[in-house]
mmCIF file of C-alpha atoms and ligand atoms in Angstrom:
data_model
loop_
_atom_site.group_PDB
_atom_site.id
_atom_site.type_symbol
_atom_site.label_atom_id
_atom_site.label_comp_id
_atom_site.label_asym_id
_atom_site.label_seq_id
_atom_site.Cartn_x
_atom_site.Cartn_y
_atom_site.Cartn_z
ATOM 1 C CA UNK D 1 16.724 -1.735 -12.964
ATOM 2 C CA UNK D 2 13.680 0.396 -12.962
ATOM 3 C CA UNK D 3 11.323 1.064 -9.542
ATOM 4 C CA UNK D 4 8.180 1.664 -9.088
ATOM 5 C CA UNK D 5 5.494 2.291 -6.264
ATOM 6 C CA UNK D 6 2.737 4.515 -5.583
ATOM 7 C CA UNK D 7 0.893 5.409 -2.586
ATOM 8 C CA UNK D 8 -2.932 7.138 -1.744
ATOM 9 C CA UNK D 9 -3.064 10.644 -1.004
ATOM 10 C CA UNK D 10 -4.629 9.704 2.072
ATOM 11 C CA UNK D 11 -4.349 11.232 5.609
ATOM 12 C CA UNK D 12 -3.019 9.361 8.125
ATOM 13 C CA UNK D 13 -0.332 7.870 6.587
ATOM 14 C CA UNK D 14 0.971 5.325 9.053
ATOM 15 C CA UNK D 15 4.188 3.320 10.432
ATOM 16 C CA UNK D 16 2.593 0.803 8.473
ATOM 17 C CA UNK D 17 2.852 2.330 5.046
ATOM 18 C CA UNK D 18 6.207 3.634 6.384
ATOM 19 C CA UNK D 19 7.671 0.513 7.386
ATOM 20 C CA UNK D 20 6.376 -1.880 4.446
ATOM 21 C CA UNK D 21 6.686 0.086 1.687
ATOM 22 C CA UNK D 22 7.692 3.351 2.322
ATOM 23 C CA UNK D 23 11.232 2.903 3.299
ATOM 24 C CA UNK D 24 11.895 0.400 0.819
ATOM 25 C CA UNK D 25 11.347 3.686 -1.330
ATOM 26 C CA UNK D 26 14.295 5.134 -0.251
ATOM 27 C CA UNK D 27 16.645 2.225 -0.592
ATOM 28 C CA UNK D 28 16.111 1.531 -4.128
ATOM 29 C CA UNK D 29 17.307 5.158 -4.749
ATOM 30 C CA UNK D 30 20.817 3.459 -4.441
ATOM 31 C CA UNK D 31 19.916 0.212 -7.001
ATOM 32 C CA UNK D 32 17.951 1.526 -9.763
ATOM 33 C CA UNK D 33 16.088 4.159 -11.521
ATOM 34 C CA UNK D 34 12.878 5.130 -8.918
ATOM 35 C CA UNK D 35 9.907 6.722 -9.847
ATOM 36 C CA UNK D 36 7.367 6.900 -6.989
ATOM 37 C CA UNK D 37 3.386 7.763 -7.552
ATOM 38 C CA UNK D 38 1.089 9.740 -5.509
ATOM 39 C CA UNK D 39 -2.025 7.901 -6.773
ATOM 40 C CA UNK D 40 -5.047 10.738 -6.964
ATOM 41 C CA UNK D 41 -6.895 8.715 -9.583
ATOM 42 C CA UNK D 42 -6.771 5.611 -7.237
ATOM 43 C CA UNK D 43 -7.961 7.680 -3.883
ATOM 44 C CA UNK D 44 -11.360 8.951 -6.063
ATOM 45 C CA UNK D 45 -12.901 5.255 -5.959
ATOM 46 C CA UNK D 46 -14.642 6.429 -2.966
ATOM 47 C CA UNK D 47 -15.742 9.777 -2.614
ATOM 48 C CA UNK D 48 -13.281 12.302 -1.737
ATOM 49 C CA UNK D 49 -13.565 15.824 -0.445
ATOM 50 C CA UNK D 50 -11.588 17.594 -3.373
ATOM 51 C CA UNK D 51 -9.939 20.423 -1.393
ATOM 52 C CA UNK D 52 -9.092 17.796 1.217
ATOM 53 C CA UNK D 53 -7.473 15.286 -1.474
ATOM 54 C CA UNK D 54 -5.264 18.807 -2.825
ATOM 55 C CA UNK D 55 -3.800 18.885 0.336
ATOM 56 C CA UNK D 56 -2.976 15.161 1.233
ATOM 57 C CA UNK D 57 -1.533 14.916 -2.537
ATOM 58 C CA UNK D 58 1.091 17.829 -1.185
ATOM 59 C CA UNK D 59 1.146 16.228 1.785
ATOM 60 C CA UNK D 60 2.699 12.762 0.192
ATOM 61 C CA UNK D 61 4.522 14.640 -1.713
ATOM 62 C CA UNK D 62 6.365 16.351 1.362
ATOM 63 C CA UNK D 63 6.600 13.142 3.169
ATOM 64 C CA UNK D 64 7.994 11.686 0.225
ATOM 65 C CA UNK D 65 10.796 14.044 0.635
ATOM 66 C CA UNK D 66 10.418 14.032 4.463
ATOM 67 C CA UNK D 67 11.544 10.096 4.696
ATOM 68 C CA UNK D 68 14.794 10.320 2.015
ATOM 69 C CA UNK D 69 13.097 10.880 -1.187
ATOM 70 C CA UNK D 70 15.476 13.087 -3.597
ATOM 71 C CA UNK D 71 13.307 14.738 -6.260
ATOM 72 C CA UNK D 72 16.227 15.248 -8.428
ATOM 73 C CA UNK D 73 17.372 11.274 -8.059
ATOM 74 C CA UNK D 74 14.074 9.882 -8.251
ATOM 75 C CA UNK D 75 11.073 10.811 -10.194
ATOM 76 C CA UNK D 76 8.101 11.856 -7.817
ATOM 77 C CA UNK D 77 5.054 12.859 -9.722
ATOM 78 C CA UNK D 78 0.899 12.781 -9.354
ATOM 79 C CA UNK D 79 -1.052 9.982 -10.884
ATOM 80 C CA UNK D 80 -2.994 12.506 -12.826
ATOM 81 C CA UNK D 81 -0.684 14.512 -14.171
ATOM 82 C CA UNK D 82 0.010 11.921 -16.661
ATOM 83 C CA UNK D 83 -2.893 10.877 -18.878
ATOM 84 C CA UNK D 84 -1.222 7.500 -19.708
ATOM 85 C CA UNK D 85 -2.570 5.990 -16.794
ATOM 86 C CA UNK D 86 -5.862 6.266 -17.270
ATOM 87 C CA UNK D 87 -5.304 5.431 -21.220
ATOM 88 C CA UNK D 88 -3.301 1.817 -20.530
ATOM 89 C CA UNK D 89 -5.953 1.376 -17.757
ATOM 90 C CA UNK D 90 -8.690 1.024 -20.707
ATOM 91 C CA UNK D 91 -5.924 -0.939 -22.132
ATOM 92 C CA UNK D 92 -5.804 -3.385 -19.751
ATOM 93 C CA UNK D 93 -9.577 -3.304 -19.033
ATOM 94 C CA UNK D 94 -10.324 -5.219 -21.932
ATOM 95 C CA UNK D 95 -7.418 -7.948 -20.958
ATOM 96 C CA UNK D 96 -8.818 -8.738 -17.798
ATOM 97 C CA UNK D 97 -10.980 -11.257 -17.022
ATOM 98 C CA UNK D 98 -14.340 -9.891 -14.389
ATOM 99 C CA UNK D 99 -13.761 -13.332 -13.050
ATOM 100 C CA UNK D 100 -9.994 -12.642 -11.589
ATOM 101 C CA UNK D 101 -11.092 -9.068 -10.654
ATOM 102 C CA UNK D 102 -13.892 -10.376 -8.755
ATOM 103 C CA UNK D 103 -11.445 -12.375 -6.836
ATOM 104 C CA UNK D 104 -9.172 -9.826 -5.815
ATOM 105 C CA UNK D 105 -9.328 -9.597 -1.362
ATOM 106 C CA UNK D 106 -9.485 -5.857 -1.360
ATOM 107 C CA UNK D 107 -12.597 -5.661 -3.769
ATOM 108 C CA UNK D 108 -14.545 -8.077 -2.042
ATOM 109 C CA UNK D 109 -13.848 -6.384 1.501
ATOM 110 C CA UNK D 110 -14.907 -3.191 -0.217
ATOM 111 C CA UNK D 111 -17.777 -3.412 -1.805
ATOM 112 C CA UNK D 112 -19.160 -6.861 0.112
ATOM 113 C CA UNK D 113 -21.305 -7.337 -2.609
ATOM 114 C CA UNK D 114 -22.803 -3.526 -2.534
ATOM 115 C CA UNK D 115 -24.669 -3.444 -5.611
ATOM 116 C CA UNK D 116 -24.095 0.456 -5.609
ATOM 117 C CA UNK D 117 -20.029 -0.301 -5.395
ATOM 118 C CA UNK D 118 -18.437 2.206 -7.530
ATOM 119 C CA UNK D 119 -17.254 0.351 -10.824
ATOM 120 C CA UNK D 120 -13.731 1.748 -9.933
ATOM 121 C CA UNK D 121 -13.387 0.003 -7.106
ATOM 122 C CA UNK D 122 -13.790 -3.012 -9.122
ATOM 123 C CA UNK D 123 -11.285 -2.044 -11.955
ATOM 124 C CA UNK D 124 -9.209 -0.155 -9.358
ATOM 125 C CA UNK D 125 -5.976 -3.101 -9.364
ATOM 126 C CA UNK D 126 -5.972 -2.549 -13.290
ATOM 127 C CA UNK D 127 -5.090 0.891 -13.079
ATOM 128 C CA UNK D 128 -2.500 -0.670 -10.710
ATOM 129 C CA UNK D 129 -1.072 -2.820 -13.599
ATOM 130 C CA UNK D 130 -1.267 0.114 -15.933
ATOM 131 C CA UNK D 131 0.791 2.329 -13.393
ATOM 132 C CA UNK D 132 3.096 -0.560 -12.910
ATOM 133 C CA UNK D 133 3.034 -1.494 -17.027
ATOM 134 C CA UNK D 134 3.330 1.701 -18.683
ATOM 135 C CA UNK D 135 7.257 2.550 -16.978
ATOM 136 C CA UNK D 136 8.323 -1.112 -17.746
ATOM 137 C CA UNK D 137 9.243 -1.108 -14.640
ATOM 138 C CA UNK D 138 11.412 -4.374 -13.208
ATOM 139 C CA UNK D 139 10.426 -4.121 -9.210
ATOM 140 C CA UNK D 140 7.441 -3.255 -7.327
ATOM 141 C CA UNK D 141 8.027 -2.534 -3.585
ATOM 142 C CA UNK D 142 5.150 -2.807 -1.786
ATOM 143 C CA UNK D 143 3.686 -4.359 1.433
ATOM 144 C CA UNK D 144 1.931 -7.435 1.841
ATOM 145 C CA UNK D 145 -1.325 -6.706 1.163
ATOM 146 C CA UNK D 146 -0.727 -5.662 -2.286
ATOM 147 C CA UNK D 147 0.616 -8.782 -3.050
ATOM 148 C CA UNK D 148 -2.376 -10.241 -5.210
ATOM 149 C CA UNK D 149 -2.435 -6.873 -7.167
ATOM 150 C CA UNK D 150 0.891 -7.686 -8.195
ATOM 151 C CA UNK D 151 -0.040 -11.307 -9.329
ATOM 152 C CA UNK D 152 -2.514 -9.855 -11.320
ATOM 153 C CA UNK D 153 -0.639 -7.385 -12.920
ATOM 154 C CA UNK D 154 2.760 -9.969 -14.055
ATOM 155 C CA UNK D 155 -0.727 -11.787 -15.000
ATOM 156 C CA UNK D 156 -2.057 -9.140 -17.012
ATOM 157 C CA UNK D 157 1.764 -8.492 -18.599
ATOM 158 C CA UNK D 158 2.070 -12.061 -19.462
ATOM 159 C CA UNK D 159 -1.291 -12.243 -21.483
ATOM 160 C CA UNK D 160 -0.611 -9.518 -23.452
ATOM 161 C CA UNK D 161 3.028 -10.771 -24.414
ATOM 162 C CA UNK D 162 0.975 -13.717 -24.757
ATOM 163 C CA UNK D 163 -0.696 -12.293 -27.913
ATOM 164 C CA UNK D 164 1.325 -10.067 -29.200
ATOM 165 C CA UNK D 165 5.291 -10.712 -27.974
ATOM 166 C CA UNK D 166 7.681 -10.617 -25.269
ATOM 167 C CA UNK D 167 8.414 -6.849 -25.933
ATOM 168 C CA UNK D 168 5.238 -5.913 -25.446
ATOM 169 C CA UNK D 169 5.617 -5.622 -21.992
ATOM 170 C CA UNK D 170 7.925 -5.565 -19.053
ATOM 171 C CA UNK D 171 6.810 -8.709 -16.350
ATOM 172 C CA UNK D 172 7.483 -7.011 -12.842
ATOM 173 C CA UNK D 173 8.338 -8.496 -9.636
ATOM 174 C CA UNK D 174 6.999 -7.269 -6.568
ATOM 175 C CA UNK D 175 9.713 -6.549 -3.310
ATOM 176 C CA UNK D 176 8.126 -7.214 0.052
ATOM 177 C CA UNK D 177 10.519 -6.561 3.262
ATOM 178 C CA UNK D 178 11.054 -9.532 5.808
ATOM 179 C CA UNK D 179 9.899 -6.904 8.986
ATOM 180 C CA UNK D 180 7.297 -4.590 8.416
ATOM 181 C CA UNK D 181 5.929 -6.247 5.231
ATOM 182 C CA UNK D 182 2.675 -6.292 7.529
ATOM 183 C CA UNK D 183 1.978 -3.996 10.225
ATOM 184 C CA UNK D 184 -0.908 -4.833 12.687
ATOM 185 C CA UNK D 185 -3.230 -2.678 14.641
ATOM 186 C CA UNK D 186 -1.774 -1.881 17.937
ATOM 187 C CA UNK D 187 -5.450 -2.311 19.181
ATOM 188 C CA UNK D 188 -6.406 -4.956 17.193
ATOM 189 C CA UNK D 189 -3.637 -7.330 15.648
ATOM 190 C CA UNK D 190 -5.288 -9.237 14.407
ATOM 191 C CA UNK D 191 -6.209 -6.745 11.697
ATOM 192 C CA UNK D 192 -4.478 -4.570 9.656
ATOM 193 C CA UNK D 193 -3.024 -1.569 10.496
ATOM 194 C CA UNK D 194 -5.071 1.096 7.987
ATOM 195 C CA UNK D 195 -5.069 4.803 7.234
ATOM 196 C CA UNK D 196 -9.277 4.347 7.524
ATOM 197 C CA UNK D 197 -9.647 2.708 11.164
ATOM 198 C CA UNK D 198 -12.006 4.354 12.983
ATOM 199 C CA UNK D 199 -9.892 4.449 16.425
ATOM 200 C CA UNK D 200 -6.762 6.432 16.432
ATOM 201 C CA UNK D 201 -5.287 4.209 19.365
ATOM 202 C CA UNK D 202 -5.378 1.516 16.149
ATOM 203 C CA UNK D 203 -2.397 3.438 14.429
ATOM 204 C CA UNK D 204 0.810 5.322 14.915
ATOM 205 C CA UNK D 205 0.582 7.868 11.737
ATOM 206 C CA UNK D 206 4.277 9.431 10.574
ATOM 207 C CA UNK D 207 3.130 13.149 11.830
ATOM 208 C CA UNK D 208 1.617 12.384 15.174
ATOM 209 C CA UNK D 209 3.402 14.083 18.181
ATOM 210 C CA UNK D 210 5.396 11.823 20.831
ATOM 211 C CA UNK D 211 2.179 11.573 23.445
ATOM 212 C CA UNK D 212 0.296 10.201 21.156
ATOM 213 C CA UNK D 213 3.144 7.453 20.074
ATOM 214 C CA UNK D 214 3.822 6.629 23.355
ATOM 215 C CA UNK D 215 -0.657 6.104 24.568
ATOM 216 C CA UNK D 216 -0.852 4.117 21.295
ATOM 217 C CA UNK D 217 2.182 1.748 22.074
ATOM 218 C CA UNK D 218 1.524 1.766 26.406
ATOM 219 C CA UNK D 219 -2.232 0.497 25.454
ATOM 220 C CA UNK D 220 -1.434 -1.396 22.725
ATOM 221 C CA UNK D 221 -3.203 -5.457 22.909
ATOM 222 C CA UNK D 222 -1.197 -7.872 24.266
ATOM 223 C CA UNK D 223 -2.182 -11.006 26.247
ATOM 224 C CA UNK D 224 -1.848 -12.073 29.480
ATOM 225 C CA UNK D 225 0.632 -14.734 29.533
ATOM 226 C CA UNK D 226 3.319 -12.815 30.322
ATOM 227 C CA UNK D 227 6.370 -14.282 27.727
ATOM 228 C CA UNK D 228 7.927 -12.356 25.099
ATOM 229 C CA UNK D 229 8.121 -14.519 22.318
ATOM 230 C CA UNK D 230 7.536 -13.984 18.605
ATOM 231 C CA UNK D 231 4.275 -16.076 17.672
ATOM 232 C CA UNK D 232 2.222 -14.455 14.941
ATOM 233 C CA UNK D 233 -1.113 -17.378 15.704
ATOM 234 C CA UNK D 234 -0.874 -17.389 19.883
ATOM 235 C CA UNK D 235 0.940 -13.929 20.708
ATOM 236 C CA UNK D 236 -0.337 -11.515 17.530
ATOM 237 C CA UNK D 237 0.030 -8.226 19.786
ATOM 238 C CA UNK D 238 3.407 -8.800 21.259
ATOM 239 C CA UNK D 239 4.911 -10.037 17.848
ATOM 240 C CA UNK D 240 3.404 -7.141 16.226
ATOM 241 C CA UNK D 241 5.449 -4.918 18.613
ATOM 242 C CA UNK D 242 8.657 -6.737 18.070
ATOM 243 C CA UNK D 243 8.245 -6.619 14.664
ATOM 244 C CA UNK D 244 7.393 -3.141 14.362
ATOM 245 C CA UNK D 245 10.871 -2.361 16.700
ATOM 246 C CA UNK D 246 12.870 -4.553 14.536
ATOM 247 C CA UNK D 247 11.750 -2.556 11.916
ATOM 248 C CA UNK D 248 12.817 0.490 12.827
ATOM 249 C CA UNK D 249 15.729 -0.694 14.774
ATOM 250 C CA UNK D 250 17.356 -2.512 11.956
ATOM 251 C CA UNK D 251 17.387 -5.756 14.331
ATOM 252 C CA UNK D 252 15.830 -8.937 13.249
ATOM 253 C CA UNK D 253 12.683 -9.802 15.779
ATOM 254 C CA UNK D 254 14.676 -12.688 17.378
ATOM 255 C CA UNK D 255 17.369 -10.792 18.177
ATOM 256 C CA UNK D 256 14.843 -8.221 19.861
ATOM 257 C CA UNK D 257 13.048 -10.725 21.227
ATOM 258 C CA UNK D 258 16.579 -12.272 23.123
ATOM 259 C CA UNK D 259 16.823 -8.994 24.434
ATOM 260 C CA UNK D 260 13.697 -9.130 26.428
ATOM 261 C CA UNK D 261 13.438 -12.687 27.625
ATOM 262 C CA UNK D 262 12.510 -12.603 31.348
ATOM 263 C CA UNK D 263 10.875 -9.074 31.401
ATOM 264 C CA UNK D 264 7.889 -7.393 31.340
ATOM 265 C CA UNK D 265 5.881 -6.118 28.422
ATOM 266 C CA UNK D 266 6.093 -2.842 30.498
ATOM 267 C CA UNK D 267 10.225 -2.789 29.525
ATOM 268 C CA UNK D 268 9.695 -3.567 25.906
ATOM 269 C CA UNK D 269 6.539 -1.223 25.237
ATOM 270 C CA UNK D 270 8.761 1.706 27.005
ATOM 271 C CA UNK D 271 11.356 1.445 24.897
ATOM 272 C CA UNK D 272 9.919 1.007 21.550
ATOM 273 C CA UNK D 273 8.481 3.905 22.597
ATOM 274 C CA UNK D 274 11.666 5.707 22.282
ATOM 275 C CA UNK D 275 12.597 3.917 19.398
ATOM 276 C CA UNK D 276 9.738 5.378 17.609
ATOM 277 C CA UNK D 277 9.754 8.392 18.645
ATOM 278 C CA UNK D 278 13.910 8.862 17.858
ATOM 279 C CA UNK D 279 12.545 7.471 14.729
ATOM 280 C CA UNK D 280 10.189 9.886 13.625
ATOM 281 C CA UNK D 281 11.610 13.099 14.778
ATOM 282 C CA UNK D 282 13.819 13.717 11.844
ATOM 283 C CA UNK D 283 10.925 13.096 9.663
ATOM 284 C CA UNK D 284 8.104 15.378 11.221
ATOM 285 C CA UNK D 285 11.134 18.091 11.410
ATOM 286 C CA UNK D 286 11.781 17.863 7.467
ATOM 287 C CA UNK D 287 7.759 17.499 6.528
ATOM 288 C CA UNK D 288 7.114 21.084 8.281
ATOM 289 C CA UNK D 289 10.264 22.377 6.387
ATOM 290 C CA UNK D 290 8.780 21.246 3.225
ATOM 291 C CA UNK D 291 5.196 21.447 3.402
ATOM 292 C CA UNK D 292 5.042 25.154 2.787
ATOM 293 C CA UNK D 293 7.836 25.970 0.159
ATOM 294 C CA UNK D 294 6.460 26.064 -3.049
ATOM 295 C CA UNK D 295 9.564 23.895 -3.933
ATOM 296 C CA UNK D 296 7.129 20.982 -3.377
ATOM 297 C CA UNK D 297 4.805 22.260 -6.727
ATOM 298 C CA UNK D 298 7.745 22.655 -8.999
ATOM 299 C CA UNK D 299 9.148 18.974 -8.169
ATOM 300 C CA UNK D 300 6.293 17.736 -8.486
ATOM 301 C CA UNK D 301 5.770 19.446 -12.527
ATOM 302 C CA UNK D 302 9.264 18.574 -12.989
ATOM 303 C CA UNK D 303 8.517 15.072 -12.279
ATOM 304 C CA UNK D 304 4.879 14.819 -14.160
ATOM 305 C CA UNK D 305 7.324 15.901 -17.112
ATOM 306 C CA UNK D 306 9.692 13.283 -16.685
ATOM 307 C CA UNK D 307 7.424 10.689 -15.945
ATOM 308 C CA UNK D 308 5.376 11.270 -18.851
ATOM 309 C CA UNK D 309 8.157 11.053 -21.478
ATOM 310 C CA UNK D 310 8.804 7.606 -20.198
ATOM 311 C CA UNK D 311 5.117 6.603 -20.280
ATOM 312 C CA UNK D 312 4.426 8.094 -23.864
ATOM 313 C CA UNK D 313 7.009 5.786 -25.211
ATOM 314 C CA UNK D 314 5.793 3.084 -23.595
ATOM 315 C CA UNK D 315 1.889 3.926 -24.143
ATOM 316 C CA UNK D 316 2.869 4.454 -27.692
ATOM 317 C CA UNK D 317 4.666 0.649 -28.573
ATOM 318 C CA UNK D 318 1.807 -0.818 -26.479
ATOM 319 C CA UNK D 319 -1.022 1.093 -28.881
ATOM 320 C CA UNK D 320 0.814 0.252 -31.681
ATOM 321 C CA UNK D 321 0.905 -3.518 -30.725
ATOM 322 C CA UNK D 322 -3.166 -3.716 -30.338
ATOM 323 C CA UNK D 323 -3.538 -1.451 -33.733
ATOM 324 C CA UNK D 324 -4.765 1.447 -32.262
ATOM 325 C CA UNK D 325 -4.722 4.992 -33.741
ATOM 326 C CA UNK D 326 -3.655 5.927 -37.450
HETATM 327 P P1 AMP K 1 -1.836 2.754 0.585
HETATM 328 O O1 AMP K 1 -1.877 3.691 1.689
HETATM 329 O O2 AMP K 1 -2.947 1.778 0.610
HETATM 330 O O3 AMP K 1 -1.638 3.426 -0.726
HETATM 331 O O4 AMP K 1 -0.525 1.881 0.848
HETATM 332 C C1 AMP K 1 0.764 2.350 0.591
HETATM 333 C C2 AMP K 1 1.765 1.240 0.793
HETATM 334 O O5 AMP K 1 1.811 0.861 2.171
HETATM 335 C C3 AMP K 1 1.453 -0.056 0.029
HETATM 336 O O6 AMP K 1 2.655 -0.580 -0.506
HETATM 337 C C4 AMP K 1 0.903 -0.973 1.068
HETATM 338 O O7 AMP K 1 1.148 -2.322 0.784
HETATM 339 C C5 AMP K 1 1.671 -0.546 2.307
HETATM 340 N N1 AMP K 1 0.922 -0.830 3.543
HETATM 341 C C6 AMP K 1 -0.328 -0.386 3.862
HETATM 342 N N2 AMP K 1 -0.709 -0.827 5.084
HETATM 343 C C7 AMP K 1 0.327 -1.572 5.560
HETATM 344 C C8 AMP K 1 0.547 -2.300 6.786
HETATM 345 N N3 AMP K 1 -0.360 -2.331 7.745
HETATM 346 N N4 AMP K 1 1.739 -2.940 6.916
HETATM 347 C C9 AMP K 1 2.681 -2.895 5.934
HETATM 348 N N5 AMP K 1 2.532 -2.241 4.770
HETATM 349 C C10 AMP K 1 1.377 -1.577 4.569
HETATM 350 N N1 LIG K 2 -2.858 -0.126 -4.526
HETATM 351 C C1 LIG K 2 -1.757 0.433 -3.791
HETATM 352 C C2 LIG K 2 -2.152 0.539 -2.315
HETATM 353 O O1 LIG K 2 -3.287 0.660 -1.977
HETATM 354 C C3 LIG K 2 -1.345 1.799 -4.306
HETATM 355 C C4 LIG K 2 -0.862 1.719 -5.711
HETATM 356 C C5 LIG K 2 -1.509 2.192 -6.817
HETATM 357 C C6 LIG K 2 0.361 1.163 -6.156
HETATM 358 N N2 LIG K 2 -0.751 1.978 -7.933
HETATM 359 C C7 LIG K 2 0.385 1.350 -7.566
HETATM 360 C C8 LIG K 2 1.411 0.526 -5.510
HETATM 361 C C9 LIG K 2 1.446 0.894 -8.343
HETATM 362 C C10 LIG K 2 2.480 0.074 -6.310
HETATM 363 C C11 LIG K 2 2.486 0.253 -7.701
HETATM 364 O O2 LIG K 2 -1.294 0.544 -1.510
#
């Protein structure tokens, strides 16, 4: 079986990312063969500072390896450094239909019709597919939110072998986790916990020191009934907190949720408090260990390397299916 995922050098990377997708990551280092993306090409469709992207791409990268992430195991390598993205992308481009791209959720919230929308951010879940396509990779793990990105890449996959054979390419199924698949702000849950929300109080990011964990989770939303209960429509905040402490815990959110029948949210917000926090400390410990050591550079050129003698292989059949080249 063959894995793969990406993720945006972004800052802030959150308990969201962690807990959806992120620790999937690690897992599948036991089932299959990984290889796991820091997506540069994917963070330029909005303007990016480009000394500021350098560092969160080495910053991924460390909390790649921070979280479980064995460089020799697993391939771990930068978008970029492997020009068979970008050349399946075009691939793809002219196999997808403007009418399914203008569908997809994340476009549309966006651009919102912007007329001056970057064209990338439009195009932006084919170079998904192509990232996906080009390692014939079998499994996607992901969070929720990228679940329509998926449909449209098996979509994509399925067209092509459509035209030109099953062994064109590999049809991928996406791996979503029961708990954590979709991590709410603590401020708002009714949204989505992002990397971009304006308030930090909205997010609990994998570096930030145990204060700021435990304001976040103290003055996270809740309502004022009083009953802990799981109940994503009438109690979003306080199911958002047991899910996020089953998560970590390794507890399903009913059995959590037993645990606390009769008390206060006071009891529960303290300790998940401490659950996060015990969870994160090994993490932040490792990232400042390998942040610095130029260990993190070579892993990553070790893994471009590896990555792209998969991908030319691939990038090659696919070409030779569609007639391209001499
Ligand atoms: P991104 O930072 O957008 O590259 O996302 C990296 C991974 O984290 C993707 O698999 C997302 O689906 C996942 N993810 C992002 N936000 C959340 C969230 N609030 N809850 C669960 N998973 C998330
Ligand atoms: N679109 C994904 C996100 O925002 C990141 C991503 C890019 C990705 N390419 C991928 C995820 C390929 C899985 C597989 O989270």
């Amino acid at each position: 079986m063959r894995v793969f995922s990406g993720v945006q050098p972004t800052g802030n990377i959150h308990i969201g990312n962690y807990l959806g997708a992120l620790r999937q990551f690690v897992a599948l280092q036991d089932e299959g063969e990984c290889i796991y993306c820091i997506v540069d090409l994917h963070a330029i469709t909005l303007p990016k500072d480009p000394s500021e992207l350098r560092s969160h791409i080495l910053d991924v990268a460390a909390l790649y390896m921070a979280i479980g992430l064995d460089p020799k195991r697993s391939i771990l390598f930068v978008q970029s450094d492997v020009p068979g993205h970008a050349e399946l992308s075009w691939i793809l481009t002219c196999c997808a239909y403007t009418g399914e791209l203008s569908r997809m959720t994340q476009f549309k919230d966006k651009s919102r019709g912007n007329e001056s929308a970057p064209a990338g951010l439009f195009l932006y879940p084919v170079l998904m597919a192509a990232d996906i396509l080009l390692y014939d990779a079998d499994v996607v793990p992901v969070g929720q939110d990228q679940k329509q990105h998926i449909e449209l890449t098996r979509d994509l996959a399925v067209r092509v072998n459509n035209r030109f054979g099953d062994d064109t390419l590999v049809v991928p199924d996406g791996r979503f986790l029961k708990e954590g698949a979709r991590v709410m702000a603590l401020d708002d849950p009714t949204s989505k916990m992002s990397k971009s929300a304006e308030s930090e109080m909205s997010r609990i990011s994998l570096l930030d020191d145990d204060a700021k964990i435990k304001k976040a989770i103290m003055r996270a939303t809740t309502d004022s009934d009083g009953e802990i209960r799981y109940d994503i429509e009438r109690k979003p905040g306080i199911s958002n907190l047991l899910s996020i402490y089953g998560a970590f815990s390794g507890r399903s959110v009913d059995d959590v949720a037993a645990q606390y029948q009769g008390q206060g949210y006071g009891s529960l917000k303290k300790d998940l408090v401490e659950v996060t926090v015990d969870a994160l400390r090994p993490i932040k410990e490792r990232f400042c260990e390998i942040r610095p050591s130029g260990e993190l550079v070579d892993a990553l050129r070790d893994g471009a390397e590896r990555a792209n003698a998969i991908a030319a292989r691939v990038l090659a059949r696919v070409q030779g299916k569609f007639g391209l080249g001499v």
